[in-house]
Coordinates of C-alpha atoms in Angstrom, one line a residue:
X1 CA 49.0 10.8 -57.8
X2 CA 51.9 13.0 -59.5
X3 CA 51.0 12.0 -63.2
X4 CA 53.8 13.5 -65.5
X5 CA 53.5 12.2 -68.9
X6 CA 56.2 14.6 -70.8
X7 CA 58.4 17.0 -69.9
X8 CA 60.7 18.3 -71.9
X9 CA 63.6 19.6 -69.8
X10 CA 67.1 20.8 -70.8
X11 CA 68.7 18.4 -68.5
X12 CA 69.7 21.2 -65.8
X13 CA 67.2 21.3 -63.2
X14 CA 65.8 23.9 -64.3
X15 CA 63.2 23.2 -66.0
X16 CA 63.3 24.7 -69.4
X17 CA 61.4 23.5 -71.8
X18 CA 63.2 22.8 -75.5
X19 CA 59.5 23.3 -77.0
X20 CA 58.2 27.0 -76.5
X21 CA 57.2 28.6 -74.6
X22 CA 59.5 28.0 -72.5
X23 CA 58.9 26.6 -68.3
X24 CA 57.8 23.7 -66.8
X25 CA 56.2 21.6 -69.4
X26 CA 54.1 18.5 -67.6
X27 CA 51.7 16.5 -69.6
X28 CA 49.0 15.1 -67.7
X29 CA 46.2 12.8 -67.7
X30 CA 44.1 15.6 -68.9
X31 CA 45.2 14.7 -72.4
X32 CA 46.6 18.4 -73.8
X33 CA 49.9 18.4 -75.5
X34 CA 52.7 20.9 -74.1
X35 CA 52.1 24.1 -76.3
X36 CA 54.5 23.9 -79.8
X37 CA 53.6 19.7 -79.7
X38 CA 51.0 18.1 -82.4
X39 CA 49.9 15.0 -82.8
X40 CA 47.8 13.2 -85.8
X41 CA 47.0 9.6 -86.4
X42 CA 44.6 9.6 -89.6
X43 CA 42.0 7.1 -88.1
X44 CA 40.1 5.8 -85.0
X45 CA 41.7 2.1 -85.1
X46 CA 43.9 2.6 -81.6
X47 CA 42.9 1.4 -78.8
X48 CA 44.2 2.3 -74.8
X49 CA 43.6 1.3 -71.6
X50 CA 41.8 4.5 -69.8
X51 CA 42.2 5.7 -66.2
X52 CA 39.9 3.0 -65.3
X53 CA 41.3 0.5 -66.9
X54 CA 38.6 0.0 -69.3
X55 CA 40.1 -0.9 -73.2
X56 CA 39.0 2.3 -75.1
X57 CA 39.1 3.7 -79.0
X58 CA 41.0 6.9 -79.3
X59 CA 39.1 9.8 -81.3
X60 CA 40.9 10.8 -84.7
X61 CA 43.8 12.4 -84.5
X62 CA 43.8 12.4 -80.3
X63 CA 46.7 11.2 -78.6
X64 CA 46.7 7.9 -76.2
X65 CA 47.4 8.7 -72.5
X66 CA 47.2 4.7 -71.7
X67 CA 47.2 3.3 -68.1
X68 CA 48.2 0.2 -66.7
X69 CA 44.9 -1.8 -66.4
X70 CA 46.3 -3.4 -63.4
X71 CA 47.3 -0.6 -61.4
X72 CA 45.8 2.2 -63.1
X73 CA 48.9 3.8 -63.1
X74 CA 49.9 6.2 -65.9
X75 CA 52.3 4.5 -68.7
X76 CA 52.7 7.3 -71.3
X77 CA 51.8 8.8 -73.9
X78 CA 51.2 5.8 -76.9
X79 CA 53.3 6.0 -79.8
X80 CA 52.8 3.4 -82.4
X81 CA 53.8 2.3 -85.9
X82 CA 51.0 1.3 -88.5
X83 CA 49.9 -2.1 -88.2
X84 CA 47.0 -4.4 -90.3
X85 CA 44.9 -6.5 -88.1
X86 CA 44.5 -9.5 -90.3
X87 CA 42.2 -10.9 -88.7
X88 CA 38.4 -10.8 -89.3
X89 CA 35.8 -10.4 -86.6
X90 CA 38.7 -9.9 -83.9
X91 CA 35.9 -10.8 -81.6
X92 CA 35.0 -14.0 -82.6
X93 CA 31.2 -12.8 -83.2
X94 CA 31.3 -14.5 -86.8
X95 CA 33.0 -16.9 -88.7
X96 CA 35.1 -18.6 -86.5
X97 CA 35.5 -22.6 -86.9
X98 CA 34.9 -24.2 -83.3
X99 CA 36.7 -28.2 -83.2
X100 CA 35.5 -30.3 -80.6
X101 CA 33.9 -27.6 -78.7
X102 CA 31.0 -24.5 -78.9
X103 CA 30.7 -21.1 -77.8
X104 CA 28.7 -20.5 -74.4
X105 CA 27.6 -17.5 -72.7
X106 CA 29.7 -14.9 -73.2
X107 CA 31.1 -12.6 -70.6
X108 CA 32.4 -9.2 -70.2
X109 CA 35.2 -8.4 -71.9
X110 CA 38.1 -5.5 -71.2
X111 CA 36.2 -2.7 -73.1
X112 CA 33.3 -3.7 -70.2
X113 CA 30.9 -4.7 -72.9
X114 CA 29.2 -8.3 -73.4
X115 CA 31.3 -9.5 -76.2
X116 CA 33.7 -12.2 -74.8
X117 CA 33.3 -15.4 -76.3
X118 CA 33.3 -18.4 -74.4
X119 CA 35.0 -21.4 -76.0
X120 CA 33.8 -25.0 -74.1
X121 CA 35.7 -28.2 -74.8
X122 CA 32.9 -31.0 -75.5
X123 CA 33.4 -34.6 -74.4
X124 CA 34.6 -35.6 -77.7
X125 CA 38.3 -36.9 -78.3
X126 CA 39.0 -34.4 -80.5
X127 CA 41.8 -31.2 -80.7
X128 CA 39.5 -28.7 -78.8
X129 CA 40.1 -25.3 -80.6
X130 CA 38.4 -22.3 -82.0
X131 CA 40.1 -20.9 -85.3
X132 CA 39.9 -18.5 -87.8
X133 CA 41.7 -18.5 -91.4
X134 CA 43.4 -16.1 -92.3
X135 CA 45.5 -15.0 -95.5
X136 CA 49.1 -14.0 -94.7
X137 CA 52.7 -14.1 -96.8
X138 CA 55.3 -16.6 -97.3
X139 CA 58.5 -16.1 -94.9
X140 CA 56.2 -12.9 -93.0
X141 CA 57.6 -13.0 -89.8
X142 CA 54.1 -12.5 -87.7
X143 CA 53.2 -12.1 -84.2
X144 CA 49.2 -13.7 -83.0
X145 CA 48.1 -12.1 -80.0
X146 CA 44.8 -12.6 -77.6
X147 CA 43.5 -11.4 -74.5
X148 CA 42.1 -15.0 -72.6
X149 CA 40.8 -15.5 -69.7
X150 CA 40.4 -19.0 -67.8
X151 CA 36.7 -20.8 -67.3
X152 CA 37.5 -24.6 -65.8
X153 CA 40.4 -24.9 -67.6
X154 CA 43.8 -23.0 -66.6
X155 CA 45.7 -24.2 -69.5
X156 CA 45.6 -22.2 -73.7
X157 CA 47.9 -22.6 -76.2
X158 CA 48.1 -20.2 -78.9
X159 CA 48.8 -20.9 -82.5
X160 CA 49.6 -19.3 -86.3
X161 CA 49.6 -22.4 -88.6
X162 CA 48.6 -24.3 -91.4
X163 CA 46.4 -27.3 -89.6
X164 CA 48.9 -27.8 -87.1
X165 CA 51.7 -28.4 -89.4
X166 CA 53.5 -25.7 -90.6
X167 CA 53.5 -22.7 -88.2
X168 CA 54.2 -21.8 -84.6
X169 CA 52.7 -22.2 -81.3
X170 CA 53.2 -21.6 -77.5
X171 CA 50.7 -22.6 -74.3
X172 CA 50.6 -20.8 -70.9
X173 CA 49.2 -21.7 -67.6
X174 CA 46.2 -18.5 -66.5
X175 CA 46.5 -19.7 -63.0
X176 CA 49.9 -19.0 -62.0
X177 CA 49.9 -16.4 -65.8
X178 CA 53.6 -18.3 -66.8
X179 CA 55.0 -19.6 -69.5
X180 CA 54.6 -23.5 -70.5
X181 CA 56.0 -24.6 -73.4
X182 CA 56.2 -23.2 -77.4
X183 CA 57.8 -25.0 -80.7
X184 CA 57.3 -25.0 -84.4
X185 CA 55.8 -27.2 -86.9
X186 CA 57.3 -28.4 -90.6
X187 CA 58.4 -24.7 -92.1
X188 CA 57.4 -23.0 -88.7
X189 CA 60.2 -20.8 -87.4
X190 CA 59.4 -19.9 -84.0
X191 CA 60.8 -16.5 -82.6
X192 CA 59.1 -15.3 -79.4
X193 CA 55.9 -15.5 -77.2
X194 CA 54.5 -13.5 -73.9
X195 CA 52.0 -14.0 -71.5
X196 CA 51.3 -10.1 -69.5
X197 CA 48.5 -10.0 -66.8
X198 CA 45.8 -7.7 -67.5
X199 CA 43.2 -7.2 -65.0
X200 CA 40.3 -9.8 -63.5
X201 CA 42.1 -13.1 -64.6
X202 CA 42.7 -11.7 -67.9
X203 CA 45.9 -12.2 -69.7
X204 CA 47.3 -11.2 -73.3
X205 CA 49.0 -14.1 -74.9
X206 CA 51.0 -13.7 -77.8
X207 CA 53.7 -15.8 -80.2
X208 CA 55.6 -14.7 -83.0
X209 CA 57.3 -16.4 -85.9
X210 CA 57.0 -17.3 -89.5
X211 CA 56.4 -20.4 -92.3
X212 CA 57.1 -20.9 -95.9
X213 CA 54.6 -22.9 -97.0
X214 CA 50.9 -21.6 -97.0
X215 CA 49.2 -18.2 -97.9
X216 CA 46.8 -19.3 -95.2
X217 CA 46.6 -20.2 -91.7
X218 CA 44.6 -21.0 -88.8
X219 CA 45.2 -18.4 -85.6
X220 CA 44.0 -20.9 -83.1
X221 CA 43.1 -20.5 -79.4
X222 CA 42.8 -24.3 -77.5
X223 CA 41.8 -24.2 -74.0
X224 CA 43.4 -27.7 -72.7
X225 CA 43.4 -29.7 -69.0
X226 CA 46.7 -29.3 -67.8
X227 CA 48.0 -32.6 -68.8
X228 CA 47.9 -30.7 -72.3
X229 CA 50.2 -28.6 -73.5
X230 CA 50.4 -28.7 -77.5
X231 CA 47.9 -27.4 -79.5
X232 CA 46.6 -30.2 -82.3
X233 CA 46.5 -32.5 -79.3
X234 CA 43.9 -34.9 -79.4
X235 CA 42.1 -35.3 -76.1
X236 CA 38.5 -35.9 -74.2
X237 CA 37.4 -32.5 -73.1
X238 CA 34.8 -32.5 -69.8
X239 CA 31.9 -30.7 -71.6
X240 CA 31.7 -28.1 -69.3
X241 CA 35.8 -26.2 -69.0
X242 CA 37.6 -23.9 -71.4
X243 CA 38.5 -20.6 -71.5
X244 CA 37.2 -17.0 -72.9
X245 CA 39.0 -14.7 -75.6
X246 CA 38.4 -11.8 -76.9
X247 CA 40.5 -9.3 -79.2
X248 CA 42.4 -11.8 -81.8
X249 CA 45.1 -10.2 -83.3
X250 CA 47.6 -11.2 -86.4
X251 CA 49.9 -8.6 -87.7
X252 CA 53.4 -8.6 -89.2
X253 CA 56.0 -7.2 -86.6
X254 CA 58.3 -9.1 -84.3
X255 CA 55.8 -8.0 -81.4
X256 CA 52.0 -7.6 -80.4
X257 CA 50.8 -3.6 -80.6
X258 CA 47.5 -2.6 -79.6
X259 CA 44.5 -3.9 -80.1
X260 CA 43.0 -3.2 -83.3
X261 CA 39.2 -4.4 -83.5
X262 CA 38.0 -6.1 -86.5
X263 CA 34.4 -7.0 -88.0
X264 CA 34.1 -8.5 -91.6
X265 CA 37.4 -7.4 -92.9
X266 CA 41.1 -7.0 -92.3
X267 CA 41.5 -3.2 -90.6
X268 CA 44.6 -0.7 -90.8
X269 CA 45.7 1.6 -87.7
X270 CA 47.5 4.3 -88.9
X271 CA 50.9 5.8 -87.3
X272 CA 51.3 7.8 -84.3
X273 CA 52.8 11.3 -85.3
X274 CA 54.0 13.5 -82.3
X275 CA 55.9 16.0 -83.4
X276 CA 57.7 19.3 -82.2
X277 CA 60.6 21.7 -83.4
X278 CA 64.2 20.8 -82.1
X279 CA 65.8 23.7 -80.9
X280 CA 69.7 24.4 -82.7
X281 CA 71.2 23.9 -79.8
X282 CA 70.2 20.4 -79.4
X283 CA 71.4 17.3 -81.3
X284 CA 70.2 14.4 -79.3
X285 CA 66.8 13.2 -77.3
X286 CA 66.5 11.1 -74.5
X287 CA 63.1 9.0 -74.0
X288 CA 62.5 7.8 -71.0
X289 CA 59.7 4.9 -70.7
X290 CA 56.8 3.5 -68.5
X291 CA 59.6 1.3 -66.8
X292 CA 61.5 3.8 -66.7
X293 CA 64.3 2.5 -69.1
X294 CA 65.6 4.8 -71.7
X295 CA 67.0 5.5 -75.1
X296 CA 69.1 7.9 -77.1
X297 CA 68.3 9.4 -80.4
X298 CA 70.1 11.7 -82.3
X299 CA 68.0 14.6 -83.6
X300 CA 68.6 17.7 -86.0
X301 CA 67.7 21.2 -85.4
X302 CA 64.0 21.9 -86.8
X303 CA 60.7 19.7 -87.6
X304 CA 60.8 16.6 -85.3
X305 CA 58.6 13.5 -84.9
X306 CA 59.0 10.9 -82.9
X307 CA 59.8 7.5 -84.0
X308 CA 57.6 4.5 -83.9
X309 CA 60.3 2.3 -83.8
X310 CA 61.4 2.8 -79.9
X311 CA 62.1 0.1 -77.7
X312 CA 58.7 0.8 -75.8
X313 CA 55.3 2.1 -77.1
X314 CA 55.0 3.9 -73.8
X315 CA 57.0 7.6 -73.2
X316 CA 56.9 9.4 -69.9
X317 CA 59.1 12.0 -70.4
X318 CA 61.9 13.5 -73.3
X319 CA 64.6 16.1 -72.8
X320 CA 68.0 16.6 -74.5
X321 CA 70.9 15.1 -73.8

């Protein structure tokens, strides 16, 4: 498998390089930089998906060569923005509230470790959820994310509010790993949600949006039967469905960036930084992505590092344009 990560080409075929020394500059899966490239990111809070699709922790200041867990195939190299987790024990090991249902066994999760929790519905007419408060800003437009994986029950809906009433939500089908229906509650402004396969039935679930009203909220998971398909629903669970999740996630940002584990207290990843020297001949970049779409950025001659503000997190290759 031909894994080229970066090279940075003139644009001519020929394969110069605009970072010394010059020649053919392919980054592999080997993880070493093309010489005259650095990178730094100040902690040990990123997370990737290795070459065997396993959900890793990057070393300090060591760049993220992240695969598709699916496929295995090589995305990129992983350039992110800072982002806070805010919310505690990411893995539901502690002080999560459980309504109308317990934790069972749990199961492997996506780092191949024992720590997904299993969330079963009880017989009880009751809302069916397991939740964790969580302080947050007024008018903070956030985005809840969770890996989830189906155990009886193909239905989970998602949630960022204040006890079902002033927030956003969305609920997905892990069967068929679509989209079923999303909305808004009292100051709840919803903007977006996703569902992405992952790898053995799992899936990452996400919705994004914002409230005015409360400096804390519940992020909710609610396995549901599939005649369910709002969270805060009341409804008589089988005792034996729901669903496992593992790898909570609230941060401020329009979308979901790496995971970023938790324990006791809300945890910081700091930025990517890959950097390089532009060359004075050169006054704009082109990045080309996993998916191979692309972007233009304009660029001035010396010190350079890449933005964390691209269109994807995920860059195969940059030359000038």
């Amino acid at each position: 498998m031909n894994n080229i990560l970066l090279f940075f080409d003139d644009d001519k075929g020929n394969g110069n390089a605009i970072v010394e020394p010059v020649g053919g500059m392919d980054m592999s899966f080997t993880g070493s930089l093309p010489s005259g490239c650095s990178f730094a990111r100040a902690d040990t809070n990123e997370t990737y998906f290795n070459s065997s699709g396993v959900l890793s922790a990057a070393a300090i200041h060591t760049p993220c060569f992240d695969c598709d867990p699916s496929t295995l195939v090589l995305r990129g190299i992983q350039i992110q923005p800072q982002r806070v987790n805010r919310c505690p024990y990411s893995t539901l090991s502690s002080g999560w509230g459980n309504s109308g249902g317990s934790f069972g066994t749990s199961g492997t999760s996506l780092d191949g470790t024992t720590n997904a929790r299993l969330f079963v519905c009880s017989t009880a007419n009751s809302t069916h959820h397991t939740y964790k408060n969580v302080s947050v800003s007024y008018g903070t437009v956030y985005t809840i994310s969770a890996y989830v994986k189906a155990n009886g029950y193909n239905y989970i809906g998602i949630s960022a509010a204040a006890s079902f009433a002033n927030g956003v939500w969305a609920f997905f089908n892990l069967a068929t790993g679509t989209y079923v229906s999303s909305g808004a509650w009292g100051t709840g402004s919803l903007s977006s949600y996703s569902i992405t396969a992952v790898r053995d039935g799992w899936y990452r679930i996400t919705v994004t949006g914002s409230q005015s009203s409360a400096s804390e909220i519940q992020a909710a998971l609610c396995p549901a039967a599939g005649s369910v398909n709002t969270p805060g629903t009341t409804w008589a669970g089988d005792g034996s469905s729901g669903a496992y999740v593992y790898g909570v996630q609230l941060e401020a940002g329009a979308q979901a960036t790496s995971y970023i584990p938790t324990d006791a207290t809300m945890v910081t990843r700091a930025a990517a930084e890959l950097s390089f020297t532009i060359p004075s001949d050169t006054s704009a970049l082109r990045y080309v992505f996993d998916n191979d779409s692309t972007q233009d950025v304009s660029v001035s001659a010396g010190s350079y590092t890449v933005p964390t503000n691209l269109n994807r997190p995920w860059i195969k290759r940059i030359y000038n344009v």
